[in-house]
Coordinates of C-alpha atoms in Angstrom, one line a residue:
M252 CA -0.1 -0.3 -0.3
K253 CA 1.7 3.2 -1.2
T254 CA 2.2 4.2 -0.5
I255 CA 2.5 6.2 -1.8
V256 CA 1.3 4.4 -0.6
L257 CA 1.8 3.4 -0.2
L258 CA 2.6 5.1 -0.3
L259 CA 3.0 5.9 0.6
F260 CA 1.5 5.9 1.2
A261 CA -1.8 5.0 5.4
A262 CA -1.8 2.4 4.4
T263 CA -8.2 0.4 10.7
L264 CA -12.9 -2.6 16.0
L265 CA -15.1 -3.4 18.4
F266 CA -18.3 -4.6 17.2
A267 CA -21.7 -4.8 18.7
A268 CA -22.4 -8.3 18.9
C269 CA -25.0 -8.8 16.3
N270 CA -24.2 -9.1 12.5
S271 CA -25.5 -6.6 11.1
N272 CA -22.7 -4.3 11.4
K273 CA -24.7 -1.9 12.7
Q274 CA -23.5 0.6 15.5
T275 CA -23.7 3.0 18.1
E276 CA -21.2 5.9 18.7
V277 CA -19.8 5.2 22.7
K278 CA -17.9 6.6 25.0
S279 CA -14.9 5.6 26.2
A280 CA -15.3 4.4 30.0
N281 CA -13.0 7.0 31.0
E282 CA -14.3 10.6 30.2
E283 CA -11.4 12.5 30.4
L284 CA -9.9 9.7 28.5
A285 CA -11.8 10.1 25.7
K286 CA -11.7 13.6 25.4
L287 CA -7.6 13.3 25.8
F288 CA -7.7 10.9 22.8
D289 CA -10.4 13.3 20.8
S290 CA -7.5 16.4 20.9
Y291 CA -4.7 14.7 20.6
F292 CA -6.7 13.3 16.9
T293 CA -8.0 17.0 16.1
E294 CA -4.7 18.9 16.8
R295 CA -2.5 16.2 15.1
M296 CA -5.0 16.5 11.6
H297 CA -4.0 20.4 12.3
L298 CA -0.1 18.9 11.8
V299 CA -0.5 16.7 9.1
P300 CA -3.4 18.4 6.8
I301 CA -3.0 15.4 3.5
E302 CA -3.2 13.1 6.3
S303 CA -6.6 15.0 7.1
T304 CA -7.9 15.0 3.5
Q305 CA -7.0 11.5 3.5
N306 CA -9.2 10.1 6.7
G307 CA -12.4 11.7 4.8
D308 CA -12.1 15.4 7.3
S309 CA -12.6 18.4 4.5
I310 CA -11.1 21.5 7.6
N311 CA -7.6 21.0 6.5
N312 CA -8.0 20.7 2.8
D313 CA -7.1 24.1 1.9
K314 CA -3.1 23.5 3.5
L315 CA 0.4 22.2 2.9
F316 CA 3.3 22.3 5.1
A317 CA 6.2 21.8 4.5
D318 CA 7.3 19.2 7.2
F319 CA 10.4 18.6 7.5
T320 CA 11.8 22.0 8.5
D321 CA 13.4 22.1 11.6
S322 CA 10.9 25.1 13.1
Y323 CA 8.1 22.3 11.9
R324 CA 9.6 19.5 13.4
E325 CA 10.1 21.2 16.7
K326 CA 6.4 21.6 16.4
Y327 CA 6.0 17.9 16.5
K328 CA 8.3 17.5 19.0
Q329 CA 6.3 19.8 21.5
F330 CA 3.1 18.1 20.7
F331 CA 3.9 14.5 21.2
S332 CA 6.1 15.7 24.5
Q333 CA 2.9 16.6 25.7
Y334 CA 0.8 14.4 25.4
L335 CA 3.0 11.3 25.8
D336 CA 3.0 13.3 29.9
E337 CA -0.8 13.3 30.0
I338 CA -1.7 9.8 28.9
K339 CA 1.4 9.0 32.0
K340 CA -1.0 10.5 34.4
Y341 CA -3.3 7.9 34.5
N342 CA -3.1 4.6 36.1
R343 CA -3.2 1.8 33.1
D344 CA -4.9 -1.0 35.9
D345 CA -7.9 1.1 36.8
L346 CA -8.7 1.9 32.8
S347 CA -11.4 -1.3 30.8
S348 CA -9.9 -3.2 28.7
N349 CA -10.7 -1.1 26.0
D350 CA -8.6 1.8 27.5
Q351 CA -5.8 -0.3 28.8
I352 CA -5.6 -1.4 24.8
S353 CA -5.7 2.5 23.7
Y354 CA -3.8 3.6 26.8
D355 CA -0.9 1.1 25.5
I356 CA -1.2 2.1 22.1
F357 CA -1.2 6.0 22.9
K358 CA 1.6 5.9 24.8
R359 CA 3.8 3.5 22.7
E360 CA 3.2 6.1 19.7
M361 CA 4.3 8.8 21.2
E362 CA 7.7 7.1 22.3
I363 CA 8.3 6.2 19.3
T364 CA 7.8 9.3 17.2
L365 CA 9.8 11.2 19.7
D366 CA 12.7 8.6 19.1
G367 CA 12.3 8.9 15.3
L368 CA 12.2 13.0 15.9
S369 CA 15.4 12.8 18.0
L370 CA 17.3 10.5 15.3
G371 CA 16.1 13.4 12.7
W372 CA 13.1 11.3 11.2
F373 CA 9.2 11.7 11.5
A374 CA 6.3 9.2 10.2
N375 CA 2.4 10.4 8.7
L376 CA 0.5 8.1 6.8
V377 CA 0.5 10.1 3.1
T378 CA 4.9 9.7 3.1
Y379 CA 6.2 7.2 5.2
P380 CA 9.1 7.6 7.7
D381 CA 11.5 10.5 6.3
H382 CA 14.4 12.0 7.4
R383 CA 14.6 16.1 7.4
Y384 CA 17.1 16.4 5.2
I385 CA 15.6 13.8 2.5
P386 CA 12.0 15.4 2.1
F387 CA 11.0 13.0 -0.9
N388 CA 12.0 10.1 -2.7
Q389 CA 10.9 8.3 -5.9
F390 CA 8.5 6.4 -3.9
G391 CA 6.4 8.8 -2.1
G392 CA 6.5 12.0 -0.7
I393 CA 4.3 15.7 -1.7
P394 CA 5.4 15.9 -5.2
I395 CA 3.6 12.9 -6.1
A396 CA 0.8 12.8 -3.1
I397 CA 0.0 17.0 -4.5
A398 CA -0.5 14.9 -7.9
Q399 CA -3.1 12.4 -7.0
L400 CA -4.7 15.0 -4.9
G401 CA -5.0 17.4 -7.4
S402 CA -6.2 15.1 -10.6
G403 CA -9.3 14.6 -9.5
E404 CA -9.4 10.7 -9.1
G405 CA -7.2 10.8 -5.6
S406 CA -8.6 11.9 -1.9
Q407 CA -8.8 15.5 -2.0
P408 CA -13.0 15.9 -2.9
F409 CA -13.9 18.3 -5.8
N410 CA -17.5 19.1 -5.2
T411 CA -18.5 22.1 -4.4
I412 CA -16.8 25.2 -5.1
K413 CA -15.4 25.9 -1.5
D414 CA -13.7 22.2 -2.7
Y415 CA -12.1 23.7 -5.7
G416 CA -11.2 26.9 -3.4
N417 CA -9.5 24.7 -0.9
W418 CA -7.9 22.8 -4.3
L419 CA -6.1 26.1 -5.4
K420 CA -5.0 27.4 -1.4
R421 CA -3.6 24.2 -1.8
A422 CA -1.9 23.5 -4.7
A423 CA -0.7 27.6 -4.3
A424 CA 1.2 26.2 -1.6
F425 CA 3.1 24.3 -3.4
S426 CA 5.6 26.3 -4.7
V427 CA 6.8 27.5 -1.1
W428 CA 7.2 23.7 -0.2
T429 CA 9.0 23.2 -3.0
D430 CA 11.5 26.0 -2.0
S431 CA 11.7 24.6 1.5
A432 CA 12.5 20.9 -0.2
I433 CA 15.5 22.7 -2.1
T434 CA 16.9 24.1 1.1
Y435 CA 16.9 21.0 3.2
F436 CA 18.0 18.7 0.6
R437 CA 21.0 21.3 0.5
K438 CA 20.9 20.6 4.1
G439 CA 21.5 16.5 3.2
I440 CA 24.2 17.2 0.7
A441 CA 26.0 19.6 3.2
A442 CA 25.5 16.9 6.0
D443 CA 26.6 13.9 3.8
I444 CA 22.8 12.5 3.9
V445 CA 21.7 12.0 0.5
L446 CA 19.8 9.5 -1.6
P447 CA 21.5 7.4 -3.5
R448 CA 21.9 8.2 -7.4
P449 CA 19.7 5.5 -8.9
L450 CA 16.7 7.1 -6.7
V451 CA 17.4 10.2 -8.0
I452 CA 17.3 9.4 -12.1
K453 CA 14.0 8.3 -11.0
M454 CA 12.8 11.4 -9.4
I455 CA 14.2 13.6 -12.1
S456 CA 12.1 11.4 -14.6
E457 CA 8.8 11.7 -12.7
M458 CA 9.2 15.3 -12.7
D459 CA 9.8 15.6 -16.1
A460 CA 6.2 14.1 -16.7
M461 CA 4.4 16.6 -15.0
L462 CA 6.0 18.8 -17.3
V463 CA 3.3 20.0 -20.0
S464 CA 3.1 23.5 -22.8
D465 CA -0.7 23.1 -22.6
P466 CA -2.3 23.5 -18.8
T467 CA -5.6 21.7 -20.6
K468 CA -3.3 18.4 -21.0
S469 CA -1.9 18.5 -17.5
L470 CA -3.3 15.6 -14.9
F471 CA -4.2 18.8 -12.9
Y472 CA -6.8 20.3 -15.3
G473 CA -8.3 16.7 -14.1
P474 CA -10.9 18.6 -11.9
V475 CA -12.1 21.5 -14.7
N476 CA -13.1 18.4 -16.9
K477 CA -15.1 16.7 -14.3
M478 CA -16.6 19.7 -12.8
P479 CA -20.1 19.1 -11.5
Q480 CA -23.4 19.8 -13.1
N481 CA -25.1 21.8 -10.7
F482 CA -22.4 24.8 -11.2
S483 CA -23.4 27.8 -12.7
D484 CA -21.6 28.8 -16.1
S485 CA -20.2 31.9 -14.1
D486 CA -19.0 29.4 -11.7
R487 CA -17.0 27.2 -14.3
K488 CA -15.2 29.6 -15.9
N489 CA -13.8 31.8 -12.9
M490 CA -12.4 27.9 -11.7
S491 CA -11.4 26.8 -15.2
V492 CA -9.5 30.2 -15.4
A493 CA -8.1 29.5 -11.9
I494 CA -6.8 25.9 -12.4
V495 CA -4.9 27.2 -15.3
K496 CA -3.7 29.7 -13.6
V497 CA -2.2 28.0 -10.4
I498 CA -1.5 25.2 -12.8
N499 CA 0.5 27.9 -14.6
E500 CA 2.2 29.6 -12.3
N501 CA 2.7 27.7 -9.2
L502 CA 2.5 23.7 -10.1
L503 CA 4.6 23.8 -13.4
P504 CA 7.2 25.7 -12.4
S505 CA 7.5 23.9 -9.0
Y506 CA 7.7 20.6 -10.4
K507 CA 10.3 22.1 -13.4
K508 CA 12.4 24.0 -10.4
L509 CA 12.3 20.4 -8.5
S510 CA 13.6 18.5 -11.5
E511 CA 16.3 21.0 -12.6
F512 CA 17.8 20.9 -9.2
L513 CA 17.8 17.4 -8.7
S514 CA 19.3 16.7 -12.2
K515 CA 21.8 20.0 -11.9
E516 CA 22.4 20.3 -8.7
Y517 CA 21.3 16.5 -6.3
L518 CA 22.2 14.0 -9.1
P519 CA 26.2 15.0 -9.1
K520 CA 26.3 14.8 -5.1
A521 CA 24.1 11.5 -4.7
R522 CA 25.5 8.7 -3.3
T523 CA 26.7 5.3 -4.9
T524 CA 26.2 3.7 -1.9
T525 CA 23.1 1.6 -1.4
G526 CA 22.2 1.2 2.0
I527 CA 21.2 3.5 4.7
S528 CA 24.3 2.3 7.3
A529 CA 26.2 4.2 4.3
L530 CA 24.5 7.4 6.2
P531 CA 26.3 8.8 9.4
D532 CA 24.4 7.4 12.0
G533 CA 22.8 5.2 9.5
D534 CA 22.8 1.8 12.0
K535 CA 20.8 3.7 14.4
Y536 CA 18.5 4.9 11.7
Y537 CA 17.9 1.3 10.1
E538 CA 17.4 0.2 13.8
Y539 CA 14.5 2.2 14.8
L540 CA 13.4 2.0 11.0
I541 CA 13.1 -1.9 12.2
R542 CA 10.9 -1.3 15.1
F543 CA 8.8 1.1 13.6
W544 CA 7.5 -0.7 10.9
T545 CA 7.3 -4.2 12.6
T546 CA 6.3 -3.1 15.9
T547 CA 9.0 -5.3 17.1
N548 CA 12.5 -5.6 18.8
K549 CA 14.3 -7.9 16.2
S550 CA 17.9 -7.5 15.0
P551 CA 18.6 -7.2 11.6
E552 CA 20.2 -10.4 11.8
E553 CA 17.5 -12.4 13.1
I554 CA 15.1 -11.1 10.4
Y555 CA 17.6 -12.0 8.3
Q556 CA 17.8 -15.6 8.9
T557 CA 14.5 -15.8 9.6
G558 CA 14.7 -14.8 5.7
L559 CA 16.8 -16.8 4.4
S560 CA 15.4 -19.9 6.3
E561 CA 11.2 -18.9 4.7
V562 CA 12.9 -18.9 1.1
T563 CA 14.6 -22.5 1.5
R564 CA 10.9 -23.5 2.6
I565 CA 9.0 -21.5 -0.1
R566 CA 11.8 -22.4 -2.8
G567 CA 10.8 -26.0 -1.9
I568 CA 7.1 -26.1 -2.3
M569 CA 7.4 -24.3 -5.9
D570 CA 9.6 -26.8 -7.0
S571 CA 7.1 -29.5 -6.0
V572 CA 4.5 -27.3 -8.3
K573 CA 6.6 -27.3 -10.9
S574 CA 6.9 -31.3 -10.9
S575 CA 3.6 -31.6 -10.4
V576 CA 2.7 -29.8 -14.0
G577 CA 5.3 -31.5 -15.5
F578 CA 7.7 -29.0 -16.2
K579 CA 11.4 -30.8 -17.0
G580 CA 13.9 -27.6 -16.3
D581 CA 15.1 -26.4 -12.9
L582 CA 13.4 -24.0 -10.9
N583 CA 15.2 -20.5 -12.3
A584 CA 13.8 -22.3 -15.8
F585 CA 10.3 -22.9 -14.3
F586 CA 10.4 -19.0 -13.2
E587 CA 11.8 -17.9 -16.9
F588 CA 8.8 -20.0 -18.6
M589 CA 6.1 -18.8 -16.2
K590 CA 7.5 -14.9 -16.9
T591 CA 7.7 -15.2 -20.8
D592 CA 5.4 -17.8 -22.1
K593 CA 2.6 -15.8 -24.0
R594 CA -0.3 -18.3 -22.8
F595 CA 0.5 -16.3 -19.4
M596 CA -0.6 -12.9 -21.2
P597 CA -3.4 -13.6 -22.3
F598 CA -5.1 -9.5 -22.6
K599 CA -5.3 -7.1 -25.5
S600 CA -7.1 -4.4 -23.1
P601 CA -6.7 -2.8 -19.6
E602 CA -10.4 -3.2 -19.5
E603 CA -9.7 -7.2 -20.6
V604 CA -7.3 -7.2 -17.3
L605 CA -9.8 -5.3 -15.2
A606 CA -12.8 -7.7 -15.7
A607 CA -10.5 -10.7 -14.9
T608 CA -9.8 -8.8 -11.6
R609 CA -13.3 -8.6 -10.7
L610 CA -14.2 -12.2 -11.8
I611 CA -11.5 -13.1 -9.3
L612 CA -14.4 -11.1 -6.7
A613 CA -17.1 -13.1 -7.6
R614 CA -15.4 -16.8 -7.3
I615 CA -13.9 -15.8 -3.9
Q616 CA -17.4 -14.3 -2.4
P617 CA -19.2 -17.7 -1.3
N618 CA -16.1 -18.4 0.8
L619 CA -15.9 -15.7 2.2
K620 CA -19.3 -15.8 4.4
Q621 CA -18.1 -19.0 5.8
M622 CA -15.0 -17.3 7.0
F623 CA -15.8 -13.7 7.6
T624 CA -18.9 -12.8 10.0
N625 CA -18.0 -9.4 10.1
T626 CA -17.7 -7.0 6.6
P627 CA -16.7 -3.7 6.0
N628 CA -20.3 -1.7 4.5
S629 CA -17.8 0.7 2.5
P630 CA -18.2 0.4 -1.0
F631 CA -15.3 -0.7 -2.9
E632 CA -14.2 -0.6 -6.8
I633 CA -11.2 -1.9 -8.9
R634 CA -9.3 1.1 -11.4
Q635 CA -6.6 0.9 -13.8
T636 CA -3.7 3.5 -11.7
E637 CA -2.8 6.6 -13.3
A638 CA -0.4 6.7 -16.5
F639 CA 1.7 9.5 -14.5
R640 CA 2.5 6.9 -12.0
A641 CA 2.0 3.7 -13.7
E642 CA 5.7 2.6 -14.3
S643 CA 7.0 3.3 -10.6
A644 CA 3.5 2.0 -9.0
S645 CA 2.9 -1.5 -7.7
A646 CA -0.6 -2.6 -7.2
E647 CA -2.5 -0.8 -4.1
Y648 CA -5.4 0.0 -2.4
I649 CA -6.3 3.5 -1.1
P650 CA -8.6 3.3 1.6
G651 CA -12.5 5.0 1.3
T652 CA -13.6 7.1 3.7
P653 CA -15.8 5.8 6.6
D654 CA -19.2 7.5 5.6
G655 CA -18.7 5.9 1.9
K656 CA -18.8 9.0 0.3
R657 CA -15.5 7.7 -1.7
P658 CA -15.0 3.9 -1.9
G659 CA -12.0 2.1 -1.2
I660 CA -10.1 1.7 -4.6
Y661 CA -7.4 -1.4 -5.8
Y662 CA -5.2 0.3 -8.3
I663 CA -3.5 -1.9 -10.9
P664 CA -0.8 -0.8 -12.9
I665 CA -1.3 -1.9 -16.4
I666 CA 1.8 0.2 -18.8
D667 CA 1.1 -2.7 -21.2
A668 CA -1.7 -5.0 -21.3
T669 CA -0.4 -7.5 -24.0
K670 CA 2.3 -8.1 -21.2
F671 CA 0.3 -8.1 -17.8
N672 CA 0.9 -11.5 -17.0
V673 CA -1.5 -13.2 -14.9
T674 CA 1.0 -15.9 -13.0
A675 CA 2.3 -12.6 -11.2
G676 CA 0.2 -13.1 -8.3
M677 CA -2.9 -11.8 -10.2
E678 CA -4.9 -14.1 -7.6
S679 CA -2.7 -13.3 -4.1
T680 CA -2.7 -9.8 -4.7
F681 CA -6.3 -9.3 -5.5
L682 CA -6.6 -11.1 -1.8
H683 CA -3.7 -8.7 -0.3
E684 CA -4.6 -5.1 -1.6
A685 CA -8.4 -5.6 -2.0
I686 CA -10.9 -8.3 -0.6
P687 CA -10.2 -10.0 2.1
G688 CA -7.4 -7.9 2.8
H689 CA -6.6 -4.4 3.1
H690 CA -10.4 -3.3 2.1
Y691 CA -11.6 -5.4 4.9
Q692 CA -9.4 -4.3 7.6
I693 CA -9.0 -0.7 7.2
S694 CA -12.7 -0.4 6.1
L695 CA -13.6 -2.6 8.9
Q696 CA -11.6 -0.6 11.3
Q697 CA -12.2 3.2 9.8
E698 CA -16.0 2.1 10.6
D699 CA -15.6 1.5 14.0
K700 CA -17.4 4.5 15.7
L701 CA -16.6 2.5 19.2
L702 CA -12.9 3.0 19.0
P703 CA -11.6 6.7 19.6
R704 CA -10.2 8.5 16.4
F705 CA -6.6 8.1 16.6
R706 CA -7.0 4.4 16.4
R707 CA -9.7 4.4 13.9
F708 CA -7.1 5.6 11.5
A709 CA -4.1 4.5 13.0
W710 CA -1.7 2.1 10.7
Y711 CA 1.3 -0.1 11.8
G712 CA 2.6 -2.1 8.6
A713 CA 3.0 -5.3 10.7
Y714 CA -0.3 -5.8 11.6
G715 CA -1.9 -4.0 8.5
E716 CA 0.1 -5.3 6.2
G717 CA 1.0 -9.0 8.2
W718 CA -2.7 -9.5 7.5
A719 CA -3.0 -8.6 4.2
L720 CA -0.5 -11.1 3.3
Y721 CA -1.8 -13.4 5.5
T722 CA -5.0 -13.1 3.8
E723 CA -3.1 -14.1 0.7
S724 CA -2.4 -17.9 2.3
L725 CA -5.5 -18.3 2.3
G726 CA -6.4 -18.6 -1.2
K727 CA -6.9 -22.3 -1.1
E728 CA -9.5 -21.9 1.4
L729 CA -11.0 -19.0 -0.3
G730 CA -11.8 -21.5 -3.9
I731 CA -9.1 -19.9 -5.8
Y732 CA -5.6 -21.0 -7.0
T733 CA -7.3 -23.6 -8.6
D734 CA -4.8 -23.7 -11.4
P735 CA -0.9 -24.7 -10.5
Y736 CA 0.7 -21.7 -12.4
Q737 CA -1.6 -19.2 -10.7
Y738 CA -1.0 -21.4 -7.2
A739 CA 3.0 -20.9 -8.5
G740 CA 2.4 -17.2 -9.0
A741 CA 1.2 -17.0 -5.4
L742 CA 3.8 -18.8 -3.9
G743 CA 5.9 -16.6 -6.1
D744 CA 4.1 -13.5 -3.8
E745 CA 5.2 -15.0 -0.8
I746 CA 8.5 -15.6 -1.7
H747 CA 9.0 -12.3 -2.5
R748 CA 8.0 -10.7 0.8
A749 CA 11.0 -13.5 2.4
I750 CA 13.0 -12.0 -0.3
R751 CA 12.3 -8.7 1.6
L752 CA 13.8 -10.0 4.6
V753 CA 17.1 -10.9 3.2
V754 CA 17.8 -8.3 0.8
D755 CA 16.4 -5.2 2.9
V756 CA 18.9 -6.4 5.4
A757 CA 21.5 -7.0 3.4
M758 CA 21.4 -3.4 1.8
H759 CA 21.2 -1.6 4.8
T760 CA 23.9 -3.7 6.9
G761 CA 26.4 -4.2 4.1
K762 CA 25.9 -6.9 2.8
M763 CA 24.6 -6.7 -0.5
T764 CA 24.7 -3.8 -2.9
R765 CA 21.9 -2.7 -5.1
E766 CA 23.2 -4.9 -7.7
E767 CA 23.5 -8.1 -5.6
A768 CA 20.1 -7.4 -4.6
I769 CA 18.6 -7.4 -8.3
K770 CA 20.2 -10.7 -9.2
Y771 CA 19.5 -12.4 -6.2
S772 CA 15.3 -11.9 -6.3
M773 CA 16.2 -12.7 -10.1
E774 CA 17.6 -16.1 -8.6
N775 CA 15.1 -16.5 -6.0
E776 CA 11.5 -15.6 -8.0
A777 CA 10.0 -15.1 -11.3
I778 CA 10.9 -11.2 -11.7
D779 CA 12.1 -10.2 -14.7
E780 CA 15.2 -7.0 -14.6
A781 CA 13.1 -4.2 -14.5
G782 CA 10.7 -5.7 -12.1
A783 CA 13.4 -6.5 -9.6
T784 CA 14.9 -3.1 -10.0
S785 CA 11.6 -1.2 -9.5
E786 CA 11.4 -3.4 -5.7
I787 CA 14.8 -3.2 -4.7
E788 CA 14.9 0.6 -5.4
R789 CA 11.6 0.8 -3.6
Y790 CA 13.1 -0.7 -0.4
M791 CA 16.0 1.8 -0.5
A792 CA 14.7 4.7 -0.8
L793 CA 11.9 3.4 2.2
P794 CA 14.3 1.4 4.5
A795 CA 12.7 -1.3 6.7
Q796 CA 8.9 -1.1 5.3
A797 CA 9.3 -4.0 3.2
L798 CA 10.4 -5.9 6.3
S799 CA 6.6 -5.8 7.8
Y800 CA 4.9 -8.0 5.9
K801 CA 6.2 -10.9 6.2
I802 CA 7.0 -10.5 9.8
G803 CA 3.4 -9.8 10.3
A804 CA 1.8 -12.5 8.6
L805 CA 4.3 -15.1 10.6
K806 CA 2.6 -14.1 13.8
I807 CA -0.8 -13.8 12.3
Q808 CA 0.0 -17.5 11.5
E809 CA 2.2 -18.4 14.4
L810 CA -1.1 -17.4 16.2
R811 CA -4.1 -19.4 14.6
N812 CA -1.9 -22.7 14.2
K813 CA -1.4 -21.7 18.2
Y814 CA -5.3 -21.7 18.9
Q815 CA -6.3 -24.3 16.1
Q816 CA -3.7 -26.7 18.8
E817 CA -5.3 -25.9 21.9
L818 CA -8.6 -24.9 20.9
G819 CA -9.6 -28.1 18.8
S820 CA -13.3 -28.4 18.0
K821 CA -13.8 -25.2 19.7
F822 CA -11.6 -22.9 17.2
S823 CA -13.6 -21.1 14.8
L824 CA -11.9 -19.6 11.9
A825 CA -14.1 -17.0 11.3
A826 CA -14.5 -16.1 14.9
F827 CA -10.5 -15.4 15.1
H828 CA -10.7 -13.5 11.7
D829 CA -13.1 -11.4 13.4
E830 CA -11.7 -11.0 16.6
F831 CA -8.2 -10.2 15.1
L832 CA -9.6 -7.4 13.1
K833 CA -11.8 -6.2 15.7
D834 CA -10.1 -3.6 17.8
G835 CA -8.4 -2.3 14.5
C836 CA -4.6 -2.4 13.8
M837 CA -2.0 -2.5 16.5
P838 CA 1.4 -3.6 17.0
L839 CA 2.3 -7.2 17.4
E840 CA 3.1 -7.4 21.2
I841 CA 0.1 -5.4 21.8
T842 CA -2.2 -7.5 19.3
E843 CA -1.1 -11.3 21.0
K844 CA -1.9 -10.1 24.2
K845 CA -5.2 -9.2 23.0
M846 CA -5.5 -12.4 21.4
D847 CA -4.2 -14.9 24.0
E848 CA -7.2 -12.9 25.9
W849 CA -9.4 -14.2 23.5
E850 CA -8.7 -17.9 23.2
A851 CA -8.6 -18.0 27.0
R852 CA -12.7 -16.5 26.8
Q853 CA -12.9 -19.2 24.1
K854 CA -11.6 -22.1 27.2

């Protein structure tokens, strides 16, 4: 999830006892604590306005801040320090069970955020953790987020005159943001904290892709083309003129300025090393980012060894699938066959790819009802990724709004439909990014009014991405993976996440270079050089983020196996899934404690 999602980028449940999913809003058992949580969330949304927009709150839709500046990060420090002091005033033992979970999550969030700020890092839902001297990278950040918002296809609403006015103010602020970003990139050059050269080359390409000579051909012209029918002729004309003006005077000049700075000034100073350990204090950065993303205290070496073990295990299963279809070559030859054989590329148009994806949903629907009692009300759509970012994007899920006005969207990058390979995890990726992965987990969490808002919109990679990866393992139980090549593709997705444990740690601790990591990936999964390069460069840009998937999935599978064995006939998979999702996204340690208490109740 991009992140951009994933990224960025961000990229979630205490239900009523009935199965109708209808809830009434209730207060915390401790009203003063509830007020603390609510004020924290409200104040935080003012500090991170694009995250606020993504959450469906319109109050900050006109704002854009350069939140990497020293003065702004000092605001963050004071803000989180204040709330850490406040939460410590409460005696955890005196709280209800749900408030204890909130207490534990809140306190940890304050502490790990302050730890990051002390090292120069800060995380929010939109941009992922970033260092103050690296305002964005090729995988995510404001230049990409602004493009998605301003296209009219993202989370920025364009339904009223006020909505359009909010966007114009936000877009106008991008030029100020750009100047600040360049200033802090220069500070990074002086401090030897710079991005690797291959990433900067991609960033330049992305900035150049935004430049057009005709503003009506800009993706930022999208809101003009979809202006609501109830706008008067005068409003239509005024908004059209204003949008063209902000494109010409703020947006295009900013992208051009960023492109020229990156190509002429930053690229010559970009580093030739691969991992974060090459930076001053890089080892400390990586250890922090592991804690942030995995919500564990696992060491880099422990994660690396787990990755090697998982790669070996999954390769063994893949080898048995290869034998079952009668393929005579070795596993790498099987990978090559799956990557290149035309039978696995049956599509002629993007719409055919989208139609085949919708068919996956239709096939799993009957069994979903047996594995999940509580399902979200939020609408869901499948869309093709916008052309301007498709080349650097992965399949991803963008959450909808709790009120259902914006659906959850599964985006599929389709650069050339005739080369879209169904064995590249088409079925498993749908389970992960869409249903029952991110769409179920995030939508259920956002819809749950029994949770304080900071939990309704929380994100912890090991829980959220761990859940999504775990759902890939449900394919056979859901009635798919019936074709051995699709199952091989699902195993390919699983080994892809295991490979991440190996290459992410290896690159960021100096065991592997970028080129060695690309080679390792291509030797152990069905991925071409372009795909492997894009993935490896993602891990270079977002140290430790890719670890969260497998670490989280392994924990969920461990808990499922444990409860199945200990509860025997009392174990219900639907009840396990419902309980896991019920209280939303949280660190793994808190999750395991909650689930153990659930098991005790089943006994």
